[in-house]
Short mmCIF file of C-alpha atoms and ligand atoms in Angstrom, two decimals:
data_model
loop_
_atom_site.label_atom_id
_atom_site.label_comp_id
_atom_site.label_asym_id
_atom_site.label_seq_id
_atom_site.Cartn_x
_atom_site.Cartn_y
_atom_site.Cartn_z
CA MET A 56 109.06 164.19 -73.77
CA TYR A 57 110.05 160.76 -74.78
CA SER A 58 108.53 158.64 -76.70
CA LEU A 59 107.58 154.96 -75.36
CA LEU A 60 107.07 153.08 -78.40
CA HIS A 61 110.47 150.71 -77.91
CA HIS A 62 109.14 150.54 -74.28
CA ASN A 63 106.04 148.51 -75.00
CA THR A 64 105.68 145.61 -76.48
CA PHE A 65 102.29 146.39 -77.58
CA GLY A 66 103.75 148.98 -79.86
CA ILE A 67 102.13 151.71 -78.65
CA ASP A 68 103.20 155.17 -79.29
CA ALA A 69 102.49 156.77 -76.29
CA TRP A 70 104.77 159.76 -74.64
CA CYS A 71 106.52 160.36 -71.04
CA ARG A 72 107.79 163.46 -70.42
CA ASP A 73 110.73 161.92 -69.40
CA PHE A 74 112.85 158.84 -69.38
CA LYS A 75 115.73 157.85 -67.42
CA GLU A 76 117.91 153.92 -67.25
CA TYR A 77 119.69 153.82 -64.35
CA VAL A 78 123.05 151.48 -63.95
CA SER A 79 123.56 151.46 -60.39
CA ILE A 80 122.26 152.26 -56.61
CA ASP A 81 123.85 154.89 -56.21
CA GLU A 82 122.22 156.68 -59.45
CA LEU A 83 119.12 155.06 -58.13
CA HIS A 84 119.58 157.42 -54.98
CA SER A 85 120.38 160.35 -56.84
CA LEU A 86 116.76 160.21 -57.97
CA LEU A 87 115.09 160.67 -55.44
CA PRO A 88 113.99 164.21 -54.98
CA GLU A 89 112.60 164.03 -57.69
CA LEU A 90 110.49 160.36 -57.26
CA LYS A 91 109.41 162.17 -53.79
CA THR A 92 108.01 164.93 -55.75
CA SER A 93 106.64 163.67 -59.02
CA ARG A 94 104.67 160.94 -60.72
CA TRP A 95 106.74 157.67 -62.16
CA LEU A 96 106.68 154.63 -63.40
CA HIS A 97 109.03 151.60 -63.45
CA ILE A 98 109.08 149.29 -66.15
CA GLY A 99 111.02 145.97 -67.70
CA ARG A 100 110.77 145.09 -70.71
CA GLY A 101 107.20 146.87 -70.83
CA SER A 102 105.98 143.45 -71.75
CA ASN A 103 102.85 143.15 -69.16
CA LEU A 104 102.00 146.46 -69.33
CA LEU A 105 99.23 148.68 -71.80
CA PHE A 106 99.77 152.73 -71.85
CA VAL A 107 96.37 153.49 -72.01
CA ASN A 108 97.13 157.83 -72.27
CA ASP A 109 100.35 159.18 -72.63
CA PHE A 110 102.07 159.16 -69.44
CA ASP A 111 102.91 162.96 -67.26
CA GLY A 112 105.52 161.86 -65.44
CA LEU A 113 109.30 160.31 -65.08
CA ILE A 114 110.25 156.65 -66.77
CA LEU A 115 112.52 154.50 -65.21
CA HIS A 116 114.24 151.22 -65.98
CA SER A 117 116.84 149.18 -64.57
CA GLY A 118 120.35 149.05 -66.33
CA ILE A 119 121.87 147.17 -63.40
CA THR A 120 122.40 143.77 -65.15
CA GLY A 121 125.27 141.36 -63.84
CA PHE A 122 125.11 137.97 -63.18
CA GLU A 123 127.73 135.97 -59.89
CA GLU A 124 126.98 133.26 -57.98
CA LEU A 125 127.09 133.54 -54.49
CA GLY A 126 127.69 129.93 -53.27
CA ARG A 127 126.62 126.41 -53.68
CA ASP A 128 126.11 123.30 -51.24
CA GLU A 129 125.58 119.98 -52.48
CA GLN A 130 122.26 120.61 -54.27
CA TYR A 131 121.88 123.56 -54.76
CA VAL A 132 123.56 127.20 -56.21
CA TRP A 133 122.43 130.77 -55.30
CA VAL A 134 123.02 133.02 -58.55
CA ARG A 135 122.41 136.67 -57.78
CA ALA A 136 121.23 138.88 -61.17
CA GLY A 137 120.87 142.65 -62.05
CA ALA A 138 116.98 143.13 -62.39
CA GLY A 139 118.08 144.84 -66.33
CA ASN A 140 118.81 141.68 -66.98
CA GLU A 141 116.91 140.49 -70.31
CA TRP A 142 115.36 136.83 -68.50
CA ASP A 143 115.74 134.45 -71.41
CA ASP A 144 119.55 135.92 -71.59
CA PHE A 145 119.36 134.50 -67.43
CA VAL A 146 117.67 131.17 -68.38
CA ALA A 147 120.11 130.35 -70.95
CA CYS A 148 123.53 131.69 -69.26
CA CYS A 149 121.86 129.23 -66.03
CA ILE A 150 121.28 126.13 -68.41
CA ASP A 151 124.80 126.75 -70.19
CA LYS A 152 126.13 126.65 -66.46
CA GLY A 153 124.28 123.80 -65.46
CA TYR A 154 121.67 125.96 -62.98
CA PHE A 155 118.45 124.06 -63.36
CA GLY A 156 115.43 124.64 -62.79
CA LEU A 157 114.16 127.68 -65.21
CA GLU A 158 113.95 126.14 -68.22
CA ASN A 159 110.03 125.78 -68.26
CA LEU A 160 110.26 129.69 -68.51
CA SER A 161 112.74 130.15 -71.50
CA LEU A 162 111.78 133.12 -73.69
CA ILE A 163 109.36 135.08 -71.22
CA PRO A 164 109.55 138.55 -73.28
CA GLY A 165 110.61 140.85 -69.75
CA GLU A 166 113.93 141.84 -67.30
CA VAL A 167 115.19 139.15 -64.42
CA GLY A 168 113.15 142.53 -61.88
CA ALA A 169 109.92 141.78 -63.40
CA SER A 170 110.40 138.43 -62.57
CA ALA A 171 110.35 138.39 -59.20
CA VAL A 172 107.33 141.32 -59.45
CA GLN A 173 104.75 139.33 -61.60
CA ASN A 174 106.03 135.49 -60.11
CA ILE A 175 106.06 135.07 -64.09
CA GLY A 176 105.15 131.54 -65.05
CA ALA A 177 104.65 129.16 -67.75
CA TYR A 178 104.40 125.53 -68.38
CA GLY A 179 103.93 124.32 -64.72
CA VAL A 180 106.56 126.51 -63.16
CA GLU A 181 106.84 129.83 -61.91
CA ALA A 182 109.75 132.37 -60.58
CA GLY A 183 108.74 132.28 -57.41
CA GLN A 184 109.62 128.55 -56.81
CA TYR A 185 113.37 129.07 -56.94
CA ILE A 186 113.43 132.69 -55.85
CA ASP A 187 115.19 132.75 -52.77
CA LYS A 188 115.52 136.51 -51.79
CA VAL A 189 114.53 139.89 -53.67
CA GLU A 190 117.10 143.15 -53.49
CA THR A 191 115.20 146.51 -53.42
CA PHE A 192 115.49 150.10 -53.46
CA ASP A 193 112.48 151.39 -50.57
CA THR A 194 111.24 155.23 -52.51
CA GLU A 195 109.93 155.82 -48.82
CA THR A 196 113.01 156.09 -47.28
CA GLY A 197 116.53 155.24 -49.74
CA LYS A 198 117.30 152.48 -48.16
CA ILE A 199 118.08 149.26 -49.94
CA ARG A 200 115.62 146.11 -48.09
CA VAL A 201 116.00 142.40 -49.11
CA PHE A 202 112.68 140.88 -48.37
CA GLU A 203 113.25 136.34 -47.82
CA LYS A 204 110.93 134.67 -50.59
CA ALA A 205 108.79 134.22 -47.61
CA GLU A 206 108.03 137.41 -47.88
CA CYS A 207 107.06 138.18 -51.21
CA GLN A 208 103.58 136.28 -50.85
CA TYR A 209 104.00 134.84 -54.16
CA ALA A 210 100.55 133.51 -55.74
CA TYR A 211 99.32 132.37 -59.60
CA ARG A 212 100.77 136.19 -61.32
CA SER A 213 101.10 137.51 -58.47
CA SER A 214 103.34 139.30 -55.50
CA ILE A 215 103.60 141.73 -52.61
CA PHE A 216 105.06 144.21 -54.50
CA LYS A 217 102.59 144.05 -57.46
CA HIS A 218 99.49 145.21 -54.31
CA GLU A 219 100.61 145.48 -51.01
CA TYR A 220 103.89 147.57 -51.78
CA LYS A 221 103.16 148.57 -55.21
CA GLY A 222 105.20 151.56 -56.10
CA ARG A 223 107.32 151.75 -53.31
CA TYR A 224 110.16 149.01 -53.80
CA ILE A 225 112.19 148.92 -56.78
CA VAL A 226 113.88 145.69 -57.16
CA THR A 227 117.46 146.33 -58.19
CA HIS A 228 118.61 142.34 -57.72
CA VAL A 229 117.08 138.67 -57.39
CA VAL A 230 118.67 136.03 -55.84
CA TYR A 231 117.37 132.59 -57.55
CA ARG A 232 118.49 128.89 -55.46
CA LEU A 233 118.51 126.80 -58.57
CA SER A 234 119.69 123.42 -58.67
CA LEU A 235 122.40 121.50 -59.68
CA THR A 236 121.44 118.50 -60.96
CA PHE A 237 118.76 118.58 -63.64
CA SER A 238 115.12 117.18 -62.76
CA PRO A 239 113.06 118.39 -65.41
CA ASP A 240 109.46 120.05 -64.38
CA LEU A 241 107.31 117.73 -66.96
CA GLU A 242 104.06 117.94 -65.25
CA TYR A 243 102.10 120.24 -67.60
CA GLY A 244 100.59 117.54 -70.32
CA ALA A 245 101.18 119.29 -73.46
CA ILE A 246 104.57 119.53 -72.42
CA VAL A 247 105.15 115.28 -72.69
CA ARG A 248 102.87 115.43 -75.65
CA GLU A 249 104.92 118.11 -77.54
CA LEU A 250 108.36 115.92 -76.37
CA GLN A 251 106.79 112.83 -77.76
CA ALA A 252 106.32 114.12 -80.70
CA HIS A 253 109.78 115.12 -81.26
CA ASP A 254 110.75 111.83 -80.58
CA ILE A 255 112.33 112.48 -77.32
CA ASN A 256 112.18 110.53 -74.34
CA PRO A 257 110.85 112.59 -71.21
CA GLN A 258 113.06 109.78 -69.85
CA THR A 259 116.18 111.29 -70.99
CA VAL A 260 115.21 114.96 -71.94
CA THR A 261 118.08 117.26 -71.27
CA ALA A 262 118.11 121.03 -69.88
CA LYS A 263 119.01 122.39 -73.55
CA GLN A 264 116.52 120.13 -75.38
CA LEU A 265 113.73 120.90 -72.94
CA ARG A 266 114.38 125.03 -73.57
CA ASN A 267 114.45 124.52 -77.09
CA LEU A 268 111.36 122.44 -76.98
CA ILE A 269 109.34 125.20 -74.92
CA ILE A 270 111.17 127.95 -76.87
CA ASP A 271 109.27 125.92 -79.89
CA VAL A 272 105.59 125.31 -78.49
CA ARG A 273 105.78 129.08 -77.48
CA LYS A 274 106.72 130.04 -80.98
CA SER A 275 103.89 127.98 -82.72
CA LYS A 276 101.34 130.10 -80.08
CA LEU A 277 102.36 133.53 -78.90
CA PRO A 278 103.69 136.54 -80.96
CA ASP A 279 106.81 137.25 -81.37
CA PRO A 280 107.21 140.81 -79.31
CA ASP A 281 109.58 141.98 -82.41
CA GLU A 282 107.16 141.56 -85.18
CA ILE A 283 103.21 141.98 -83.80
CA GLY A 284 102.93 143.67 -80.91
CA SER A 285 101.21 142.35 -77.71
CA ALA A 286 102.12 141.24 -73.60
CA GLY A 287 101.85 137.78 -73.87
CA SER A 288 98.47 136.63 -72.16
CA PHE A 289 95.78 139.33 -72.10
CA PHE A 290 93.86 138.05 -68.79
CA VAL A 291 94.43 135.93 -66.11
CA ASN A 292 92.36 132.98 -66.33
CA PRO A 293 89.66 132.60 -63.21
CA VAL A 294 89.07 130.70 -60.79
CA VAL A 295 85.59 129.42 -60.26
CA SER A 296 83.61 127.74 -57.60
CA VAL A 297 82.96 124.04 -57.46
CA GLU A 298 79.19 124.19 -58.29
CA LYS A 299 79.72 126.76 -60.84
CA PHE A 300 82.46 124.66 -62.48
CA GLU A 301 79.47 121.51 -62.59
CA SER A 302 77.19 123.87 -64.09
CA LEU A 303 79.49 124.75 -67.11
CA LYS A 304 80.55 120.99 -67.48
CA LYS A 305 76.71 119.83 -68.40
CA ILE A 306 76.67 122.47 -71.31
CA TYR A 307 80.30 121.75 -72.30
CA PRO A 308 81.55 118.21 -71.38
CA ASP A 309 84.86 119.10 -72.58
CA ILE A 310 85.96 121.85 -70.84
CA PRO A 311 89.45 122.10 -70.12
CA HIS A 312 89.65 123.41 -66.44
CA TYR A 313 92.25 122.58 -63.38
CA THR A 314 91.62 121.51 -59.72
CA LEU A 315 92.93 124.03 -57.00
CA ASP A 316 92.12 124.36 -53.21
CA ASN A 317 89.99 126.97 -53.88
CA GLY A 318 88.42 126.38 -57.08
CA VAL A 319 88.69 125.42 -60.56
CA LYS A 320 90.92 127.59 -62.82
CA ILE A 321 88.93 128.19 -66.66
CA PRO A 322 91.47 128.72 -69.40
CA ALA A 323 89.96 132.54 -70.44
CA GLY A 324 91.55 131.44 -74.04
CA TRP A 325 89.12 128.45 -74.31
CA MET A 326 86.18 131.26 -72.82
CA ILE A 327 86.84 133.79 -75.66
CA GLU A 328 87.35 131.37 -78.79
CA LYS A 329 84.25 130.07 -78.11
CA CYS A 330 82.93 133.35 -77.91
CA GLY A 331 83.86 133.74 -81.42
CA TRP A 332 86.92 136.08 -81.12
CA LYS A 333 89.42 133.70 -81.74
CA GLY A 334 90.97 135.80 -84.84
CA ARG A 335 88.41 138.76 -84.74
CA SER A 336 89.49 142.06 -85.06
CA LEU A 337 88.12 145.19 -83.88
CA GLY A 338 89.54 148.69 -86.03
CA PRO A 339 93.66 148.15 -85.23
CA ALA A 340 93.03 146.02 -82.77
CA GLY A 341 92.58 141.95 -82.58
CA VAL A 342 92.44 138.70 -80.26
CA TYR A 343 95.28 136.72 -82.05
CA GLY A 344 94.33 134.20 -83.64
CA LYS A 345 96.84 130.92 -82.42
CA GLN A 346 95.50 131.87 -79.37
CA ALA A 347 92.81 133.68 -77.68
CA LEU A 348 94.35 134.65 -74.31
CA VAL A 349 96.22 137.29 -76.27
CA ILE A 350 95.36 140.28 -77.78
CA VAL A 351 97.35 142.21 -80.64
CA ASN A 352 98.33 145.92 -82.17
CA LEU A 353 97.02 144.60 -85.58
CA GLY A 354 99.51 148.05 -86.42
CA GLY A 355 99.17 151.72 -85.09
CA ALA A 356 96.30 150.62 -82.47
CA THR A 357 96.50 153.25 -79.58
CA GLY A 358 96.04 152.34 -76.04
CA GLU A 359 92.19 153.26 -76.50
CA ASP A 360 92.01 150.74 -79.64
CA ILE A 361 93.26 148.02 -77.43
CA VAL A 362 90.97 149.01 -74.16
CA ARG A 363 87.92 148.83 -76.88
CA ILE A 364 88.53 145.51 -77.58
CA SER A 365 89.33 144.25 -74.30
CA ASP A 366 85.75 145.49 -73.03
CA ALA A 367 84.36 144.07 -76.06
CA VAL A 368 85.48 140.63 -75.62
CA ARG A 369 84.96 140.42 -71.37
CA SER A 370 81.35 141.79 -72.61
CA ASP A 371 81.12 138.65 -74.52
CA VAL A 372 82.66 136.18 -71.81
CA ARG A 373 80.08 137.39 -69.14
CA GLU A 374 77.44 137.39 -71.23
CA LYS A 375 78.04 133.66 -72.19
CA PHE A 376 79.84 131.80 -69.26
CA ASP A 377 78.59 133.89 -66.63
CA ILE A 378 82.39 134.20 -65.07
CA GLU A 379 84.18 137.83 -65.19
CA ILE A 380 87.52 137.87 -66.29
CA TYR A 381 89.88 140.28 -65.86
CA PRO A 382 92.90 141.96 -67.74
CA GLU A 383 96.36 140.55 -66.41
CA VAL A 384 98.27 143.29 -68.42
CA ASN A 385 99.21 146.68 -65.93
CA PHE A 386 96.53 149.59 -67.53
CA ILE A 387 98.82 152.72 -67.08
CA VAL A 388 96.28 155.41 -67.71
N1 LIG B 677 92.77 127.41 -75.05
C1 LIG B 677 91.51 127.33 -75.97
N2 LIG B 677 91.74 128.02 -77.45
C2 LIG B 677 92.86 129.01 -76.89
C3 LIG B 677 93.53 129.43 -75.98
C4 LIG B 677 93.56 128.50 -75.35
O1 LIG B 677 90.52 126.35 -76.22
O2 LIG B 677 92.92 129.96 -78.04
C5 LIG B 677 92.67 125.89 -74.10
C6 LIG B 677 93.58 125.22 -74.59
O3 LIG B 677 93.18 124.27 -75.64
C7 LIG B 677 94.23 124.41 -72.85
C8 LIG B 677 93.89 125.85 -72.32
O4 LIG B 677 92.88 127.08 -72.57
O5 LIG B 677 93.09 123.52 -72.90
C9 LIG B 677 95.09 126.47 -71.81
O6 LIG B 677 95.75 126.88 -72.46
P1 LIG B 677 97.30 126.96 -72.79
O7 LIG B 677 98.16 125.60 -72.67
O8 LIG B 677 98.05 127.72 -74.35
O9 LIG B 677 97.48 128.26 -71.89
P2 LIG B 677 96.90 129.65 -71.21
O10 LIG B 677 96.00 128.48 -69.41
O11 LIG B 677 96.36 129.71 -72.49
C10 LIG B 677 98.73 130.21 -69.79
C11 LIG B 677 99.83 131.35 -69.37
C12 LIG B 677 100.57 131.40 -70.29
C13 LIG B 677 101.06 130.13 -70.46
C14 LIG B 677 100.63 129.51 -70.88
C15 LIG B 677 101.22 127.64 -70.55
C16 LIG B 677 98.31 132.58 -67.93
C17 LIG B 677 97.42 134.11 -68.12
N3 LIG B 677 99.27 132.39 -69.42
O12 LIG B 677 98.17 130.30 -71.30
O13 LIG B 677 101.30 132.53 -70.13
O14 LIG B 677 102.08 130.54 -71.36
O15 LIG B 677 99.84 129.08 -70.25
O16 LIG B 677 101.64 128.38 -69.26
O17 LIG B 677 97.54 132.04 -66.69
C18 LIG B 677 101.56 134.88 -70.54
O18 LIG B 677 101.56 135.08 -68.87
O19 LIG B 677 102.08 135.67 -71.07
C19 LIG B 677 101.40 133.54 -70.89
C20 LIG B 677 101.66 133.29 -72.14
#
């Protein structure tokens, strides 16, 4: 038995039967017989999952690190990073070397492998925009399979690895295609406002300045997983029909929203706040006071405590807005 307390950012003291960190593809290959016979789960930093119960199986973690430049042309550089690299170390390293594109994704807790599975996103940028290839280990055949970006089916917080191929392919390396010239993505309104508030001219902002600003914004809104247990955004922002949005707008003229091709995205955090949950708790679990999309472990919460508050929040949102919100966090039962 092995405690997972330090392997999930929620800080849930769940147990697993066995835990293995492998450092090479050969080592992963040697685990194949066990993967075929035992229940297993691959984790990154455990920043997007909730252990609802103990896990009667093997937990795998990648210790494949390393970072190499594969090539470049006039505009782009291709970099290959091991899945086990800390995501933010990778972002910092890219910026230091003059490889641009990932600045807005600074400080997201997690690892490089998970970035390609989750299609992590923040402040108008998603990892999938910059991914070129994803190298994986096929747990059915024991062979390496390289997915081209187009095969990964990237969409909001989603990829083929989360759906059709869930539990089959283990990401070993990710190849990112980054830009050699810095062209900041400042589409996300709050970022330009923050730049102005910091007296930084959006026309001349540097990549390091943008990274530092994103870090400040995240720190001001989201709990530091080393201090307060959470999994970042707990729910996915729902997309509703234009008709549904119009009817809500009559009641809430200031409703924040983003218009998409397939409907209108409403921030779940706004609805949760309107339901009066921001800063409220239920036993040892709470809704974070600075960002209602985040559920926090106030100390000693179990996975079931988190599920209880999640259900209560969902039910209130359903009752008030007639909208179903779904956890983004992966429940491990
Ligand atoms: N809002 C409220 N009350 C709240 C929270 C949000 O009214 O308590 C409103 C804000 O005022 C704003 C809107 O909702 O008008 C959106 O809020 P915010 O910019 O904080 O973003 P979000 O939609 O709540 C998403 C991501 C975050 C990411 C931010 C910034 C998802 C599920 N979450 O949150 O991702 O950092 O945008 O891009 O899409 C994560 O995945 O862990 C994460 C933190």
